[in-house]
Every structure is written in structure tokens, then in C-alpha cells.
mmCIF file of C-alpha atoms in Angstrom:
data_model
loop_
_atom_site.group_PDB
_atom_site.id
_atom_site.type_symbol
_atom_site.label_atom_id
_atom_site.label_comp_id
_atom_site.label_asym_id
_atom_site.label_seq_id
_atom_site.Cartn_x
_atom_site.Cartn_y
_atom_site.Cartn_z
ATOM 1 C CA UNK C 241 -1.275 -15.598 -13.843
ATOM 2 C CA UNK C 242 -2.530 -12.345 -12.361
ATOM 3 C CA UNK C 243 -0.768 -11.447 -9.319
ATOM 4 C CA UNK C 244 -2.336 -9.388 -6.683
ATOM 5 C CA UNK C 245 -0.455 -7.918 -3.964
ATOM 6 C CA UNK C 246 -2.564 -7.641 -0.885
ATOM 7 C CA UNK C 247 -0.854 -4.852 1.514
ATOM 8 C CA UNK C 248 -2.334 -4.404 4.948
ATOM 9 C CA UNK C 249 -0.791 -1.555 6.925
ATOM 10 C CA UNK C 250 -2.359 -1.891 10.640
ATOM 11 C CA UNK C 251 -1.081 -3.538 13.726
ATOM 12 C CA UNK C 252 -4.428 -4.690 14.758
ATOM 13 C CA UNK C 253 -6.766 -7.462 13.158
ATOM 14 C CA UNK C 254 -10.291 -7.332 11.688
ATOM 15 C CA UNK C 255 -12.021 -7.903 15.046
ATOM 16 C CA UNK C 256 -10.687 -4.599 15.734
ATOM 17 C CA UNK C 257 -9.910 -2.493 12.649
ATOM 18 C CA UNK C 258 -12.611 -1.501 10.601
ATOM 19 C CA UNK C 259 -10.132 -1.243 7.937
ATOM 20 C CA UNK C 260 -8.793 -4.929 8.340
ATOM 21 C CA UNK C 261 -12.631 -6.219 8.556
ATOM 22 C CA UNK C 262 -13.236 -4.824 5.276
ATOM 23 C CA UNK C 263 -9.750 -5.888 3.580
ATOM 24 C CA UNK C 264 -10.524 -9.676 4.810
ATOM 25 C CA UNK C 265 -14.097 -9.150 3.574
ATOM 26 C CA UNK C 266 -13.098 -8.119 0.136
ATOM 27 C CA UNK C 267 -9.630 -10.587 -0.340
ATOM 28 C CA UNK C 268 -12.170 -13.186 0.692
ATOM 29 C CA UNK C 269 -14.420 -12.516 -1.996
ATOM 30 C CA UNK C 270 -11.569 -11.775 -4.488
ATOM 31 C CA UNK C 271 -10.268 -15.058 -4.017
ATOM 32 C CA UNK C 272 -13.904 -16.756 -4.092
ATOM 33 C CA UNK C 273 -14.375 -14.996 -7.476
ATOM 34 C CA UNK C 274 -10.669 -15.160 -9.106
ATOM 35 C CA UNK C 275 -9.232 -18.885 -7.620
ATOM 36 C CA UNK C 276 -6.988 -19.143 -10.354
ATOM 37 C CA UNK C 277 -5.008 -15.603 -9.533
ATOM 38 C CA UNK C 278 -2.227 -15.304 -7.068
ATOM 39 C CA UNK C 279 -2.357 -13.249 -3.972
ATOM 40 C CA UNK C 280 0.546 -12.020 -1.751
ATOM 41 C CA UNK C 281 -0.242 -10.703 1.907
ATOM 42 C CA UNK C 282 2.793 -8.171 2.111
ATOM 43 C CA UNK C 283 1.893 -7.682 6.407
ATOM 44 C CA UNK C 284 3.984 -4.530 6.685
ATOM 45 C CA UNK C 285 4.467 -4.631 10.545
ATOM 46 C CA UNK C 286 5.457 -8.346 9.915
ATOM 47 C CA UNK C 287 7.723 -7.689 7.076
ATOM 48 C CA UNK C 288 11.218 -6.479 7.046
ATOM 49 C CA UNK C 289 11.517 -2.955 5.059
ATOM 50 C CA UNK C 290 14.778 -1.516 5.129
ATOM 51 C CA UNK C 291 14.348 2.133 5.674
ATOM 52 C CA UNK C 292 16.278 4.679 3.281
ATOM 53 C CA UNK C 293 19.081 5.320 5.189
ATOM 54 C CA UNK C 294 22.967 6.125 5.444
ATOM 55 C CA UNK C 295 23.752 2.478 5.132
ATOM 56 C CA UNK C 296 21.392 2.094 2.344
ATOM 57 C CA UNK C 297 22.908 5.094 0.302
ATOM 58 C CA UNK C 298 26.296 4.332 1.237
ATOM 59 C CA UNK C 299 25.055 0.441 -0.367
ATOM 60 C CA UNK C 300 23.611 2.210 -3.490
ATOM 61 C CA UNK C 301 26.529 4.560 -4.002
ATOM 62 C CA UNK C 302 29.463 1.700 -3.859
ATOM 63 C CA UNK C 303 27.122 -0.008 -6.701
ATOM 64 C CA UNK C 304 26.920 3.046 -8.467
ATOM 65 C CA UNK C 305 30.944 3.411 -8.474
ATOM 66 C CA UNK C 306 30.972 -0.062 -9.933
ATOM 67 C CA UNK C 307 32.345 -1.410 -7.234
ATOM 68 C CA UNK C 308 30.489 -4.984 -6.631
ATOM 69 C CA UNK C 309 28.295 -6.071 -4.312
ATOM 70 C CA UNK C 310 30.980 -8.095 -2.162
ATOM 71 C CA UNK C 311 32.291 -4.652 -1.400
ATOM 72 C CA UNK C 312 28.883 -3.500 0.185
ATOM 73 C CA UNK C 313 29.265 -3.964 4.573
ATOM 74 C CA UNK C 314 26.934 -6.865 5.357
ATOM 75 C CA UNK C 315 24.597 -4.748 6.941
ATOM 76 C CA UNK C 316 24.097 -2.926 3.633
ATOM 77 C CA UNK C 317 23.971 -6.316 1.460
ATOM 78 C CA UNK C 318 21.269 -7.013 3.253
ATOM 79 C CA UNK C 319 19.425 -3.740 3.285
ATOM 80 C CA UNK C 320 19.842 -3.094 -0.436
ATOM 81 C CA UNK C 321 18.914 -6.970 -1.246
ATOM 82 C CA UNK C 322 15.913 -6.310 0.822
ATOM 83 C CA UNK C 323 14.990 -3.094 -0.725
ATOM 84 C CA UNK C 324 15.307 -4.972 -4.737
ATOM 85 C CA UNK C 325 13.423 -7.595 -3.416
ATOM 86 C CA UNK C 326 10.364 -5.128 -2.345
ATOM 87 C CA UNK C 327 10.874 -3.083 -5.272
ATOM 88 C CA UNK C 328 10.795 -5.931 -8.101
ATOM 89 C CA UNK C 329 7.772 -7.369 -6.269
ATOM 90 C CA UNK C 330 5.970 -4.626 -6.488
ATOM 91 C CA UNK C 331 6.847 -3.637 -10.047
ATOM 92 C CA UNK C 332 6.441 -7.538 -11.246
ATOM 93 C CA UNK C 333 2.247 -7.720 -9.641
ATOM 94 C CA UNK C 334 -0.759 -6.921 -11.649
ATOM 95 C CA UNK C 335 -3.033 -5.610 -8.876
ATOM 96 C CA UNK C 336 -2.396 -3.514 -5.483
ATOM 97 C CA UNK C 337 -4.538 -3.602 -2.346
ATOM 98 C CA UNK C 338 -3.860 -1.142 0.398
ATOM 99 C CA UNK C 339 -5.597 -1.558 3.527
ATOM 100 C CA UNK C 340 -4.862 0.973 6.086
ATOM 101 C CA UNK C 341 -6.610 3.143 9.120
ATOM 102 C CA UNK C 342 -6.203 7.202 9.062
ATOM 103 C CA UNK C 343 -3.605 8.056 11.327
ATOM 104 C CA UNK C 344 -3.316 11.690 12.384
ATOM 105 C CA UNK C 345 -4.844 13.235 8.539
ATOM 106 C CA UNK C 346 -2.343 9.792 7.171
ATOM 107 C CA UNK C 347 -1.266 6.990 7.438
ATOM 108 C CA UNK C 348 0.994 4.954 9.505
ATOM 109 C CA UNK C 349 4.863 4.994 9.122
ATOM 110 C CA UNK C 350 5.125 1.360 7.625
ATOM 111 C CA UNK C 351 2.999 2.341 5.079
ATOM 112 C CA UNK C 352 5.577 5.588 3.799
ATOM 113 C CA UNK C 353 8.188 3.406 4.075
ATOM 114 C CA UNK C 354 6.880 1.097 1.805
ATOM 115 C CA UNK C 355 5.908 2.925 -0.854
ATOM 116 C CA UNK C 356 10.032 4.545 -0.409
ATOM 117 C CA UNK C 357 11.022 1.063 -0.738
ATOM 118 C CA UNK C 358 9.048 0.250 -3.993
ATOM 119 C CA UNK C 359 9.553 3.975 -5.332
ATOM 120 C CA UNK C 360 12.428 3.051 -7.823
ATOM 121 C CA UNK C 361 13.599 4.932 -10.773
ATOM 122 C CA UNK C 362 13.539 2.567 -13.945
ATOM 123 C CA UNK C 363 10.896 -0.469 -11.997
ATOM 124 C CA UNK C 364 7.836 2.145 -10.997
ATOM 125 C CA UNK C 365 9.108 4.997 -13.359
ATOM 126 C CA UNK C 366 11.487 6.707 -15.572
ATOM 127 C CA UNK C 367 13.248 9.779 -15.974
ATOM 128 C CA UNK C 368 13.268 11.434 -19.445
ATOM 129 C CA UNK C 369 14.006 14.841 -21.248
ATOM 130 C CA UNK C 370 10.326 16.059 -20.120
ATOM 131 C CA UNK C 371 9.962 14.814 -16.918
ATOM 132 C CA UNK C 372 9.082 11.595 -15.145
ATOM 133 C CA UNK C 373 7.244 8.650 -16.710
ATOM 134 C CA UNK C 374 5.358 6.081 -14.475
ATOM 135 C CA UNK C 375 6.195 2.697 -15.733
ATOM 136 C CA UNK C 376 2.990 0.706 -14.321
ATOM 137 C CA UNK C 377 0.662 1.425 -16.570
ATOM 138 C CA UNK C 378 -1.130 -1.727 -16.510
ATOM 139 C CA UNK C 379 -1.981 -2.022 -13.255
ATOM 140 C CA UNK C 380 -4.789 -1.147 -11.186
ATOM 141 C CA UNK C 381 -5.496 -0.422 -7.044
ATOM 142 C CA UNK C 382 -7.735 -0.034 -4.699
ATOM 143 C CA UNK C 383 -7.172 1.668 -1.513
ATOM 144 C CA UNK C 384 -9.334 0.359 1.459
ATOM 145 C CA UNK C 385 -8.792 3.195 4.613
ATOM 146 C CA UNK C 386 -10.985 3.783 7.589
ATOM 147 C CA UNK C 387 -11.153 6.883 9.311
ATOM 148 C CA UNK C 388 -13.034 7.888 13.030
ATOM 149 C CA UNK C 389 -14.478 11.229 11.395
ATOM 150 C CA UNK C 390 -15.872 11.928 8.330
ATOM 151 C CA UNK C 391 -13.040 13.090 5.895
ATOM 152 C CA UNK C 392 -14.718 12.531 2.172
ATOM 153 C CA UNK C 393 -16.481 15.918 2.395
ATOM 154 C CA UNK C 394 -17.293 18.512 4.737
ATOM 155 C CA UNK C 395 -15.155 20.970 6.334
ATOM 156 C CA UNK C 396 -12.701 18.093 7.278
ATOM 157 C CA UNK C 397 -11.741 16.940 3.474
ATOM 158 C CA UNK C 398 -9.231 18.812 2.581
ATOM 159 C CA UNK C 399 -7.470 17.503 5.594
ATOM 160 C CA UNK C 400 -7.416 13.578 3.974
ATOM 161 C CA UNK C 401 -3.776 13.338 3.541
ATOM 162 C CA UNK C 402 -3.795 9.430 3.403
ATOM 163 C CA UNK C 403 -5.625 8.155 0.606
ATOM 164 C CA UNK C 404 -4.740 11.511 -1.193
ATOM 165 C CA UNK C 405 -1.090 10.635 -1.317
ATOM 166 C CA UNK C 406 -1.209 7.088 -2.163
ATOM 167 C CA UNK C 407 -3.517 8.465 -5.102
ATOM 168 C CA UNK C 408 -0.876 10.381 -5.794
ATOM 169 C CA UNK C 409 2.346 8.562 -5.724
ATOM 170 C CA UNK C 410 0.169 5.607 -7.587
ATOM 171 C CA UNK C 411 -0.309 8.021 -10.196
ATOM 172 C CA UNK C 412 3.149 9.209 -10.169
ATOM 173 C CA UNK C 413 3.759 5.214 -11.362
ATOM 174 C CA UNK C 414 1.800 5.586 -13.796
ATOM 175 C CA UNK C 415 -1.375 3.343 -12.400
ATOM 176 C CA UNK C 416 -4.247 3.938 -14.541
ATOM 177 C CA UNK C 417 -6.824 3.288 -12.135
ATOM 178 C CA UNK C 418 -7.005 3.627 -8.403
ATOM 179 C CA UNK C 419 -10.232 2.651 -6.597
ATOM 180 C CA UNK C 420 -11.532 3.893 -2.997
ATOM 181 C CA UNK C 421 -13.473 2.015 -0.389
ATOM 182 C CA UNK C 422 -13.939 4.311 2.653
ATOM 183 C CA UNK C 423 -15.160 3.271 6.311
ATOM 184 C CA UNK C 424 -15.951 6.674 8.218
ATOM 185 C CA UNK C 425 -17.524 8.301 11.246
ATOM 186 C CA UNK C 426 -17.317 5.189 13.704
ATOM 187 C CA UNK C 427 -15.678 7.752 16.127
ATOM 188 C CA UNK C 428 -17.611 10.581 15.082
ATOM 189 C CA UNK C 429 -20.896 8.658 15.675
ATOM 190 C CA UNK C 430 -20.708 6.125 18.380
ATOM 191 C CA UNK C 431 -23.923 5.087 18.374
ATOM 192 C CA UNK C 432 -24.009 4.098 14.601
ATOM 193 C CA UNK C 433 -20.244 2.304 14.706
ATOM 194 C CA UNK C 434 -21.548 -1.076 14.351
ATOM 195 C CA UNK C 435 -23.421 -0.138 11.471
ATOM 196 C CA UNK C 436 -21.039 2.064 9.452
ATOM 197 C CA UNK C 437 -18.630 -1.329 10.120
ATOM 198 C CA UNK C 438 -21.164 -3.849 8.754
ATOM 199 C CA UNK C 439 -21.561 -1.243 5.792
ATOM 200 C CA UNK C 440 -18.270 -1.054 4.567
ATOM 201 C CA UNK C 441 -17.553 -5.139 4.906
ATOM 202 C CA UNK C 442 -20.708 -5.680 2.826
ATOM 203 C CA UNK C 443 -19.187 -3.278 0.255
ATOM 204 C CA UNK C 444 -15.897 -4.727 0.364
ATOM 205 C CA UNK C 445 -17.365 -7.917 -0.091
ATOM 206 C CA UNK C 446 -19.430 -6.825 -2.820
ATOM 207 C CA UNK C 447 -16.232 -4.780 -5.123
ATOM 208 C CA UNK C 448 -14.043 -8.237 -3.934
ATOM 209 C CA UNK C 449 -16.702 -9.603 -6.930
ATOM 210 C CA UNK C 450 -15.975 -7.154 -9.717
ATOM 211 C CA UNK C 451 -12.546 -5.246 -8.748
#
């Protein structure tokens, strides 16, 4: 069964994010169009991710002693449980969808820190005598991101740092293909915000039907 992992990084809902009214617009259609796959709403500011930390390294380097895991504090048990959890999710799912609002030229924190959580040598890629090898190179994305001004092109594109790194790091996996949807200039025009909104959920809807 295909497995889609549906990853919404924005404390609001889709009566006020522009990003979360086009995520529910296109998982609704997804769904509608694929009832037999399986999708997972990872919520990341409802959702525990451990960040990588002293206790976390100090977890990973009594494993890497061979010491076992009953030697691990409980603190880092449970952070390094958490953290294999996140990371074999991720690496086990067929499809990612990232749904997130342009924070300050990004992204917001929950967002890095998931992607460090699922960034694992030997699940998302490998080392070898020539470099690093992505591992997931049968998946596919789509990244779903609104932004107040208009970012795509312009004077103000090369300052897209959001979308441009989870392109990157998805490549870095190895992910073959990685699809945009883009909501912009709500902010930047005012008085055509309702429309650029009703724009982008009709597209969503429309890519929920063929992505």
C-alpha cells in the first residue's frame, strides 16, 4: 500500500493559513482520488521531535561504544527512540507532503528540526568512497509553501530560502522528483488576497488528482 506522509508545518489552520487551505484542499482530493493509499498527518507543532542535542549525542555515542540501550539515561532512551521512530517513518513512506508558510526568507523551526530528525546516514542516505548517496530514490514530494510577497521571480527570488532547501536536502536523499505549489503576494497585494487564496486551493485541489 502506498504510504503518503502528509507534513504540515504551521501553527495556524486553513481558515487562516493560505498554506494550510491549500494542503487540506489537495489531501482532500488525494484521498478522493487514491482511497486505497495510506496517509499520515505528521502535525509538527503537535508532534514530539527530539531536537539534536547533548543528550541525544551522548544517547548515540553509548550505542556506538556498544554499550546497550539499558545503559542510555531515560531521558536519552526516549529521545533516541523518538528520533528512530521519525527517521524509519520517514524512510519506510512512498510519498512526502510539506505544507508550510515562508517565515523570514524560510521556514519555521519545527520544520528544520524535522528534516534533522529524519536526516539519517544509512535510512535517507549513504556514505561511500565518492561521496554521499541518497537512499530514497523512489519517492516523490511536493512542497506546498505560501509566502506574503512574491518570491518565485523578481528581485526578491534569490532570497527563497524555504522551498530552496527542502529541494535541496530532498535531493540530497536521493528523491527523484520534488513538486512546487506556491501561494504568493497576499501581503504584497491586499486587495487581491482573497483571490490569490482561492487560486492556489483550486490548484491544490486540482494536482491532489494527478500528484
Amino acid at each position: 500500500m502506498t504510504k503518503v506522509l502528509y507534513i504540515t508545518g504551521h501553527p495556524n489552520d486553513e481558515t487562516v493559513s493560505n498554506s494550510m487551505a491549500a494542503g487540506k484542499s489537495f489531501i482532500e482530493s488525494y484521498k478522493q482520488s487514491n482511497p486505497d493509499h495510506e496517509v499520515v498527518h505528521i502535525d509538527l507543532y503537535d508532534t514530539f521531535i527530539p531536537l539534536i542535542d547533548k543528550e541525544v549525542f551522548d544517547g548515540w555515542g553509548k550505542l556506538q561504544s556498544g554499550k546497550g540501550f539499558e545503559a542510555l539515561s531515560e531521558t536519552e532512551q526516549q529521545k533516541v527512540a523518538r528520533l528512530n521512530e521519525l527517521s524509519d517513518e520517514f524512510a519506510a513512506a512512498d510519498k512526502y507532503v510539506f505544507v508550510t508558510p515562508m517565515w523570514n526568507l524560510s521556514f519555521p523551526a519545527v520544520v528544520k528540526a524535522y528534516i534533522d530528525a529524519v536526516a539519517v546516514a544509512g535510512k535517507a542516505f549513504k556514505y561511500t568512497t565518492e561521496g554521499a548517496v541518497g537512499l530514497l530514490t523512489d519517492k516523490k514530494a511536493l512542497l506546498i509553501q505560501s509566502r506574503g510577497g512574491i518570491y518565485s521571480e523578481g528581485p526578491a527570488a534569490d532570497f527563497e530560502l524555504g522551498n530552496r532547501y527542502l529541494q535541496t536536502i530532498l535531493g540530497f536523499f536521493g528523491v527523484p522528483s520534488v513538486e512546487e505549489l506556491v501561494i504568493e503576494g497576499h501581503n504584497q497585494m491586499p486587495e487581491k488576497a482573497d483571490e490569490i487564496k482561492a487560486d492556489g486551493v483550486r490548484r491544490a485541489e486540482d494536482l491532489g488528482k494527478t500528484f
